[in-house]
Coordinates of C-alpha atoms and ligand atoms in Angstrom, one line a residue:
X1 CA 238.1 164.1 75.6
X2 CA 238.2 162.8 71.9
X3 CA 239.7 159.4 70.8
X4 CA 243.2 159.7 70.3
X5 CA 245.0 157.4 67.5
X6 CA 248.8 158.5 68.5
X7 CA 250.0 155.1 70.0
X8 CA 251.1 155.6 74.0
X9 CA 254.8 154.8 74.3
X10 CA 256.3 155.5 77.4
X11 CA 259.8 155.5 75.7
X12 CA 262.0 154.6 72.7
X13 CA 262.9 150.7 74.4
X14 CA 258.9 150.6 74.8
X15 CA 258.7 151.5 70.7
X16 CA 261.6 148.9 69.7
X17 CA 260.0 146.7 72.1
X18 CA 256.7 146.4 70.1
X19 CA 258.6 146.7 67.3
X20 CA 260.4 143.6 67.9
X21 CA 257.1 141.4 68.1
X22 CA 255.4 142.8 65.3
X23 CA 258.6 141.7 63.2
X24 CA 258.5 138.5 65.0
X25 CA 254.5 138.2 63.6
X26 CA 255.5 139.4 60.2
X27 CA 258.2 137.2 59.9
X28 CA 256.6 133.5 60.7
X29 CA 253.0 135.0 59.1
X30 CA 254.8 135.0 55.2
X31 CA 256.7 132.4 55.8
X32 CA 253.9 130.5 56.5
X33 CA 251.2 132.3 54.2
X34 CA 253.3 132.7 50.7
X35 CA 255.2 130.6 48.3
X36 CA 257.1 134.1 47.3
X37 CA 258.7 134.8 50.7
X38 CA 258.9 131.4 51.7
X39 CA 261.8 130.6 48.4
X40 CA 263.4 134.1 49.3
X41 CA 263.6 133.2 53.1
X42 CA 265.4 129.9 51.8
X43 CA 267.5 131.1 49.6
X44 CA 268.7 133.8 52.0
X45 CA 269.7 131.1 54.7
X46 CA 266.7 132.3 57.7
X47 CA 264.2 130.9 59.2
X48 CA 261.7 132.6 61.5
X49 CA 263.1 131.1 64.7
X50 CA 266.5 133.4 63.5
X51 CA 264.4 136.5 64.1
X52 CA 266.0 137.4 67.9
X53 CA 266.6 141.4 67.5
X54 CA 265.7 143.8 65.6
X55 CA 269.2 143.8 63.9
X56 CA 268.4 140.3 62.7
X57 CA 266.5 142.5 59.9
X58 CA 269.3 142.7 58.0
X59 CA 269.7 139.2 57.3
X60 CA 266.4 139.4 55.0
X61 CA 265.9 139.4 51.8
X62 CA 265.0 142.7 50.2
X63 CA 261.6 142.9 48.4
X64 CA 261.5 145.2 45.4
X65 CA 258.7 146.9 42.5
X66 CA 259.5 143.7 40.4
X67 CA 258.6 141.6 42.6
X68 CA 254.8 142.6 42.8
X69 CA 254.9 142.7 39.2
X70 CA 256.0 139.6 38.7
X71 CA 253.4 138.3 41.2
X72 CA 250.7 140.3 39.3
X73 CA 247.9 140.3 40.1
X74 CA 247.7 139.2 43.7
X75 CA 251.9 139.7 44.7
X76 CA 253.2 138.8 48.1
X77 CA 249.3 137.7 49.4
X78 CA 250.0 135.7 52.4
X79 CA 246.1 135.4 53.5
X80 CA 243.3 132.8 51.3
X81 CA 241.8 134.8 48.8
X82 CA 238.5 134.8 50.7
X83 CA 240.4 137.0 53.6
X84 CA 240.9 140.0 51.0
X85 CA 238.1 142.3 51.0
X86 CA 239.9 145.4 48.7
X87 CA 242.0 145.9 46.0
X88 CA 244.2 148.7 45.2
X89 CA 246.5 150.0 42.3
X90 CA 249.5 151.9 41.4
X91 CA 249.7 154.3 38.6
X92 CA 251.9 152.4 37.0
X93 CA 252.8 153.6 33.4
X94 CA 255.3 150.7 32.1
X95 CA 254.3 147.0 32.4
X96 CA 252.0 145.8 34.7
X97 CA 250.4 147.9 37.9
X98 CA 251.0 146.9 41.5
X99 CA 248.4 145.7 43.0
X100 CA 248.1 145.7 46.9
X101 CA 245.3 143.4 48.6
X102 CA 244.1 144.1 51.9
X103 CA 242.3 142.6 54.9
X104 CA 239.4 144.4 57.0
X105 CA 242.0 144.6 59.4
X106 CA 244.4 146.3 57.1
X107 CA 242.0 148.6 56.2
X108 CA 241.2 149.2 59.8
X109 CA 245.1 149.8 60.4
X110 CA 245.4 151.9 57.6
X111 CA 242.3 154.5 58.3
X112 CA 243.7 154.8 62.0
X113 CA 247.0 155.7 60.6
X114 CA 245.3 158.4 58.5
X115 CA 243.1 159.5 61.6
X116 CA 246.4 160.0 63.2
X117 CA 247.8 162.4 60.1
X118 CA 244.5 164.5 60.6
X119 CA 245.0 164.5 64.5
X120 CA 248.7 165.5 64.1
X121 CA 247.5 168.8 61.7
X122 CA 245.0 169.5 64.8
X123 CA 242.5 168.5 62.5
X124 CA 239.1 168.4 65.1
X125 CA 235.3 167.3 64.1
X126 CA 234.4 170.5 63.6
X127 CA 236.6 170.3 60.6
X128 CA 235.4 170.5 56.5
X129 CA 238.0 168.4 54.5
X130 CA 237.6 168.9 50.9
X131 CA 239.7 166.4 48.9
X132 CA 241.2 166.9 45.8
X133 CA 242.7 164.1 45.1
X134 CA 242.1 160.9 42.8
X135 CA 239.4 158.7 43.8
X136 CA 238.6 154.9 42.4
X137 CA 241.7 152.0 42.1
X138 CA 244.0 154.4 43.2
X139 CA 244.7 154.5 47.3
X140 CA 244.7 158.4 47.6
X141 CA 241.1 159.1 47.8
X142 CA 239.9 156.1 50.1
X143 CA 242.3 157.2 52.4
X144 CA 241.9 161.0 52.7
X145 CA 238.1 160.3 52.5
X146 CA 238.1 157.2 55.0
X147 CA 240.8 158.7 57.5
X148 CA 238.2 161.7 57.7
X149 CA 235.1 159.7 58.5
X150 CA 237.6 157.8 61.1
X151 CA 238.8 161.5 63.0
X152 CA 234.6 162.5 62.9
X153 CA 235.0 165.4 60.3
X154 CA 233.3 166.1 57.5
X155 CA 234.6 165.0 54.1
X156 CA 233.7 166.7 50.7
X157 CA 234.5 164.6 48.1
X158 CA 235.3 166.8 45.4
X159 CA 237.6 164.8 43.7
X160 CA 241.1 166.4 41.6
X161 CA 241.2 169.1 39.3
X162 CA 237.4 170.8 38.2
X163 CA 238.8 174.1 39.4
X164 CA 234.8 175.5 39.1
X165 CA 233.4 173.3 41.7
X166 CA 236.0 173.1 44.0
X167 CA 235.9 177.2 44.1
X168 CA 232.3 177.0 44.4
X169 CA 232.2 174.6 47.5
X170 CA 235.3 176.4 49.3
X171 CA 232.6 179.1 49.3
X172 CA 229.7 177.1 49.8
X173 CA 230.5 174.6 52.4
X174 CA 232.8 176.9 53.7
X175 CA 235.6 173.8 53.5
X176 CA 238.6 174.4 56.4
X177 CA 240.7 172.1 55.1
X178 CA 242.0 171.1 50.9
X179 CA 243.6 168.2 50.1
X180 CA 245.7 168.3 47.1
X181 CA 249.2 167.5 45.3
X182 CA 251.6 170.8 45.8
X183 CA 251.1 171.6 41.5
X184 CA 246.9 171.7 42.4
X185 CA 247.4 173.7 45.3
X186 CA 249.1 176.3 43.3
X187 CA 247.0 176.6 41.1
X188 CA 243.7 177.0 43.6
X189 CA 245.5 180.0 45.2
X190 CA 246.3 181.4 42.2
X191 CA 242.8 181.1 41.0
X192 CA 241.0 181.8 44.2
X193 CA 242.8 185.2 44.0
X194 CA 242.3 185.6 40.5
X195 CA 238.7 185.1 41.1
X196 CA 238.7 187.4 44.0
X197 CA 237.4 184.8 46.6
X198 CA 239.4 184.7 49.0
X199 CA 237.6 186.8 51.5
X200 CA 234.4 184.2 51.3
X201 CA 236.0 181.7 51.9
X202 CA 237.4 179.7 55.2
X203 CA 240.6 177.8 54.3
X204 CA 242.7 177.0 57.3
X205 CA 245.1 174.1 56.5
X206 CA 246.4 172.3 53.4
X207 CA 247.3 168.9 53.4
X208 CA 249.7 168.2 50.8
X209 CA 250.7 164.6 49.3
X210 CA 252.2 162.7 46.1
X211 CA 254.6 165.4 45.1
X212 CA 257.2 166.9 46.7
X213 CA 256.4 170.7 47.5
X214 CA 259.3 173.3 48.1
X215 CA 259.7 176.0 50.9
X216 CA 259.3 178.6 48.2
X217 CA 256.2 177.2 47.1
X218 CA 254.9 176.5 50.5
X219 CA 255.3 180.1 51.2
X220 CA 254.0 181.4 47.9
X221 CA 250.9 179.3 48.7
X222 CA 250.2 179.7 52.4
X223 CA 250.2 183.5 51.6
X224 CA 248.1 183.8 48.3
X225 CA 245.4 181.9 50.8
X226 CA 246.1 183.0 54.3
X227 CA 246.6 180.0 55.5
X228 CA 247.5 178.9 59.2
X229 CA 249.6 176.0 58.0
X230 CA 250.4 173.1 55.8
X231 CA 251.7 169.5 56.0
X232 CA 253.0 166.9 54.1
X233 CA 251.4 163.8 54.4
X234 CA 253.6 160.6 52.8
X235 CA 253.0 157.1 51.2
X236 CA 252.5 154.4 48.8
X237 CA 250.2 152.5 47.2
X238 CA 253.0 149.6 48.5
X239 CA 252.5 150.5 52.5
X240 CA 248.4 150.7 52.6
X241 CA 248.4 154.0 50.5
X242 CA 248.8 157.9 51.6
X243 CA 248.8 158.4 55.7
X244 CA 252.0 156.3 56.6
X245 CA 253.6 160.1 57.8
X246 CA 253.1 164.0 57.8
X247 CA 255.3 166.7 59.7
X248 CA 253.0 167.9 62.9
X249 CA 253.2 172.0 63.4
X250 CA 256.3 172.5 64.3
X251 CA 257.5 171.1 61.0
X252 CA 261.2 169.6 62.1
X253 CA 260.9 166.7 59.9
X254 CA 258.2 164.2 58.8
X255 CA 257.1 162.2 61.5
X256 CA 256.7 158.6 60.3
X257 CA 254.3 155.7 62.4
X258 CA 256.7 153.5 63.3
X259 CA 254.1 151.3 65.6
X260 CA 253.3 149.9 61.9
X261 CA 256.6 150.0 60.0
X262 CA 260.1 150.5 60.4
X263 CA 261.8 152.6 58.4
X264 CA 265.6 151.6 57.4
X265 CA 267.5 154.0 55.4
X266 CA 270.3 152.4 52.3
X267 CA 272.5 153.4 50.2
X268 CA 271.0 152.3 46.6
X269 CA 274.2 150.9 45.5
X270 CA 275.3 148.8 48.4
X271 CA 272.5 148.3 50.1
X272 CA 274.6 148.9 53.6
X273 CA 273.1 151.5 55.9
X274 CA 273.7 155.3 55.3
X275 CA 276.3 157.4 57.7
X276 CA 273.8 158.7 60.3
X277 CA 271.3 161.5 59.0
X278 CA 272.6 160.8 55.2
X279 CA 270.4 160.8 52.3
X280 CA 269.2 157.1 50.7
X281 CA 266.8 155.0 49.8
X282 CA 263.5 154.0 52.4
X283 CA 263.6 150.6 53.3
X284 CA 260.9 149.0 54.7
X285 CA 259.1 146.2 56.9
X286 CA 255.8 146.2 57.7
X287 CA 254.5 145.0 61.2
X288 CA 251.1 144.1 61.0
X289 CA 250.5 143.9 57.4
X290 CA 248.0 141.1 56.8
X291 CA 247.3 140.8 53.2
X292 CA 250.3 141.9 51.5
X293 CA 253.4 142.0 54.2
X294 CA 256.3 143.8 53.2
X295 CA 259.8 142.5 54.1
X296 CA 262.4 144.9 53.4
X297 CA 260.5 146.6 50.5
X298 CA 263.1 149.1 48.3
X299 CA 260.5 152.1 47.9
X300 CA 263.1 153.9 45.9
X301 CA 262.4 157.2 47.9
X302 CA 265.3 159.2 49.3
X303 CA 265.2 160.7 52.0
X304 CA 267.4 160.9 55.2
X305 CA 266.5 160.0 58.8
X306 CA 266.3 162.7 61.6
X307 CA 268.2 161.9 64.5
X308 CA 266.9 164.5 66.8
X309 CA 263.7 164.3 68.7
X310 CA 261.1 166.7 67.7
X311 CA 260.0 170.0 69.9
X312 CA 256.4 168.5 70.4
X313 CA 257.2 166.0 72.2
X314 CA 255.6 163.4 70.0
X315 CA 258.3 160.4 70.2
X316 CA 257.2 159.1 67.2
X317 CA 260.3 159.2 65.2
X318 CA 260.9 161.3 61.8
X319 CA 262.5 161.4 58.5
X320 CA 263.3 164.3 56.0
X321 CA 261.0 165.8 53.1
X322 CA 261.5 163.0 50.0
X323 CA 263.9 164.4 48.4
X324 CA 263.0 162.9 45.2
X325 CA 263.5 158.9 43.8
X326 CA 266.4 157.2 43.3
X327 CA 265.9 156.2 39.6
X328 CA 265.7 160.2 39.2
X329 CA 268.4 161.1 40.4
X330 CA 270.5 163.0 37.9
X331 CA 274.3 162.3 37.9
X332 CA 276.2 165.4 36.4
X333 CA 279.4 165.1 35.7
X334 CA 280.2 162.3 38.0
X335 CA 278.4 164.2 41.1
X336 CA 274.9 162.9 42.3
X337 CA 271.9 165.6 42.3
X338 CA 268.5 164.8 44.1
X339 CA 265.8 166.9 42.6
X340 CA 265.0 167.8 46.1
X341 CA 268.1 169.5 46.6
X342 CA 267.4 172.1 44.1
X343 CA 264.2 172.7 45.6
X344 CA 266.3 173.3 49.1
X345 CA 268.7 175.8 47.1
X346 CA 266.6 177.5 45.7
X347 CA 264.1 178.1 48.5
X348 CA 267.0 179.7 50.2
X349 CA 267.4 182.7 47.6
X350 CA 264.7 185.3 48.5
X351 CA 264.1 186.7 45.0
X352 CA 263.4 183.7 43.6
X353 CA 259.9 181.6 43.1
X354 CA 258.4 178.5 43.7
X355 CA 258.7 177.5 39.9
X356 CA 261.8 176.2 38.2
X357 CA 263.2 173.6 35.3
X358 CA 266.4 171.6 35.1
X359 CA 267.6 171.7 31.4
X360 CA 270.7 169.2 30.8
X361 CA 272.9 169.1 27.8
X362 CA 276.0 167.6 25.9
X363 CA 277.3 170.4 23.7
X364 CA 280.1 170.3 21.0
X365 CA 282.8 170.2 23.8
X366 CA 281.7 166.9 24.8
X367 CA 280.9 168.0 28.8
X368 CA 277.4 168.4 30.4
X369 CA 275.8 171.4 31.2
X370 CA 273.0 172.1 33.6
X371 CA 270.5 175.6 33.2
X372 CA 268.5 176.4 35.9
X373 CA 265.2 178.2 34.5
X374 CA 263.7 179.8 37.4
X375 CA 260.5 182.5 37.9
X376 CA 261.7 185.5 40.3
X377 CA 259.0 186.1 43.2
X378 CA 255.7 188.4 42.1
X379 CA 257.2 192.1 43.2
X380 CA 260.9 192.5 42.7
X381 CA 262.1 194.8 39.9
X382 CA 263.8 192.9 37.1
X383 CA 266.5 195.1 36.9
X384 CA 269.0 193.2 39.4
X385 CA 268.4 189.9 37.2
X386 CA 272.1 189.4 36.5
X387 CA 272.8 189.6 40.3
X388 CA 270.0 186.6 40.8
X389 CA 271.3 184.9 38.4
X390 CA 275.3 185.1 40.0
X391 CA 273.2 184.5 43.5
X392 CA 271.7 180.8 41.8
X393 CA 275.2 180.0 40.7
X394 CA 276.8 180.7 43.5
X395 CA 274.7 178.9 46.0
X396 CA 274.3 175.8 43.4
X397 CA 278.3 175.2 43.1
X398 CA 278.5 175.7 47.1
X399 CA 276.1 173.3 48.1
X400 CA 275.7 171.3 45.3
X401 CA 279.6 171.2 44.4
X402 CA 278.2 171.5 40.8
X403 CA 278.9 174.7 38.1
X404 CA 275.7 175.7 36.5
X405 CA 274.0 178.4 34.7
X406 CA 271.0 180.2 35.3
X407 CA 268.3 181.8 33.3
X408 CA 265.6 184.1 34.9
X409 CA 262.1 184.9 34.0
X410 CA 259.2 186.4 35.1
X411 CA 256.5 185.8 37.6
X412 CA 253.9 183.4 35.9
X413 CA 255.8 182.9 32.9
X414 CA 256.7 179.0 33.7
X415 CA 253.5 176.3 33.3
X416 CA 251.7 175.4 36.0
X417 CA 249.9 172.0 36.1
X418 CA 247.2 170.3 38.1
X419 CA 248.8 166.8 38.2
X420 CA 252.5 166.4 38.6
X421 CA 254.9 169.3 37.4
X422 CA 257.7 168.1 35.5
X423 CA 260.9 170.1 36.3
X424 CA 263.6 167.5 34.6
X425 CA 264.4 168.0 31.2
X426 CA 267.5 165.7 30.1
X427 CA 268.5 166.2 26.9
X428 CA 271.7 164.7 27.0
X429 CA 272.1 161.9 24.5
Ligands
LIG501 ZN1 256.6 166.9 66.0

């Protein structure tokens, strides 16, 4: 029997249980470790003896991006210096990066935790992983590469984009499994057909993280490559990096490790808890986060929390697709609109494609108008393009309570990208 890295709770109780003690750790290990948490703890009025239940959480102080920028460039460490044996980086485009220390032990915790995303997608030694992603300050590629070695299957580091070699080594090595952001993926099935490969080669599964990936263009994907499935895998450079979550096969939510963090859910205004299975923003505490704990960290994600256990039978519990961050979130006339839930809309109307823009304006009238650009699917006849169009509209103002128009063009026609796609375009001044 291989080693397994999903944790063995008998029960939820057993889950909060060992919840409870690695808050309990957390708690009296950075307020003894870091100047930062030990003036927040203070100024919020609690000390670690306070820390009875798990709903003492919400007497803590929340932690936020500024925070580790302001701490730049060792934030929230809480070990000596001599204890951190990594660095890694956000992307960060405006002021400083995040940076995130770890511990060998972090590193440890965080490779298991990746193990575990691989063993969830039934991901075996016999296995080829080709990764696609980013490798150097950035977490994604350490983690895809070092969960791999961890699970006993072979990594190929190809690295993102070069669309030659990765073609050439899904023939060569015969690769079973790609790693990539949903925009890459895409654009290798696209290409593999294009190229007329895809009967030499061997692809299986597709892990998917970094960017949020519709049904649509799931679907569009899984069938350009005849694929047996694909999962999302979640996290942040914040939380150890990429492996914190993916959905197992049945795919009835994200299922998220909560042996290593737990997982509140906000509303970004008040900060009060969500209505049960409502969309806001990802709290979260870590539990046996050495180097660079997290105490009620604001991840700006959105998401919701999925109150049903899954048919698997894992226990572990799950969360929604990210549905997009809360400083994107587009308010149109006076109604909230996560990008995901366009992606959800329009994954629900057959004739259209994975590919879409947002285009928001003020005209002369003063109001705000939103167009949804979106690519009908390769094969149906353009002549029922009004009726799409009316279709769009119609599901848009029902679930979205938001008027809109649409605009319809061909397969192909909108640009794909190997990095992030950007769908957004606000033009409202
Ligand atoms: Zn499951």
């Amino acid at each position: 029997m291989n080693k397994t890295f999903m944790p063995r709770f008998k029960d939820m109780d057993q889950l909060f249980e060992h919840q409870l003690k690695g808050l309990k750790w957390t708690i009296a290990h950075v307020y003894k470790g870091s100047v930062f948490y030990k003036k927040q703890f203070k100024e919020a009025g609690v000390t670690p003896g306070d820390i009875k239940s798990l709903d003492d959480l919400s007497r803590l102080p929340f932690t936020t991006g500024n925070d580790l920028k302001e701490g730049y460039p060792l934030p929230l460490l809480c070990v000596p210096q001599k204890d951190v044996v990594r660095i890694h980086a956000s992307s960060g485009t405006t002021g400083k990066r995040k940076v995130l220390a770890y511990t060998a032990k972090d590193l440890d915790v965080w490779f298991d935790m990746f193990a575990r995303c691989y063993e969830m997608a039934g991901l075996t030694r016999e296995d080829r992983v080709q990764i696609a992603v980013g490798y150097g300050i950035w977490t994604a590629g350490m983690g895809f590469q070092l969960g791999c070695e961890r699970l006993g299957a072979m990594a190929i580091p190809v690295g993102p984009g070069n669309i030659d070699m990765q073609c050439q080594f899904l023939v060569d090595m015969q690769s079973t499994v790609f790693c990539c952001t949903a925009s890459m993926a895409l654009l290798m099935a696209e290409e593999v057909n294009k190229r007329g490969i895809k009967e030499k080669i061997n692809l299986k599964k597709i892990i998917l993280g970094s960017e949020r990936c519709s049904l649509a263009m799931q679907t569009k994907i899984k069938d350009l490559l005849g694929l047996e499935d694909m999962f999302d895998i979640t996290g942040m450079t914040e939380l150890y990096g990429p492996g914190t979550g993916l959905d197992c096969p049945m795919h009835e939510g994200i299922h998220y490790w909560a042996d290593r963090y737990i997982l509140e859910i906000l509303n970004p205004d008040t900060l009060e808890p969500v209505e049960k299975g409502e969309i806001g923003e990802m709290v979260i505490t870590t539990l046996c986060k050495e180097a660079a704990p997290l105490i009620r960290y604001r991840t700006r994600d959105l998401t919701r929390k999925i109150n049903t256990q899954c048919s698997c039978g894992n226990i572990l519990p799950m969360h929604d697709k990210i549905m997009g961050r809360s400083d994107d979130m587009i308010i149109l006339r006076g109604v909230n609109i996560y990008p995901g839930q366009i992606d959800e809309v329009l994954s629900s109307i057959p004739e259209v494609g994975s590919e879409y823009q947002l285009h928001l304006e003020r005209k002369d009238d003063g109001k705000e108008y939103m167009t949804i650009k979106a690519e009908i699917r390769q094969g149906p006849d353009l002549t029922n393009m009004e009726e799409i169009k009316a279709k769009i509209k119609k599901t848009v103002k029902s679930k979205i309570m938001v008027s809109c128009d649409a605009d319809i063009c061909v397969y192909g026609e909108l640009p794909r990208f190997a990095g992030k796609t950007r769908r957004i375009f606000d033009n409202r001044s």
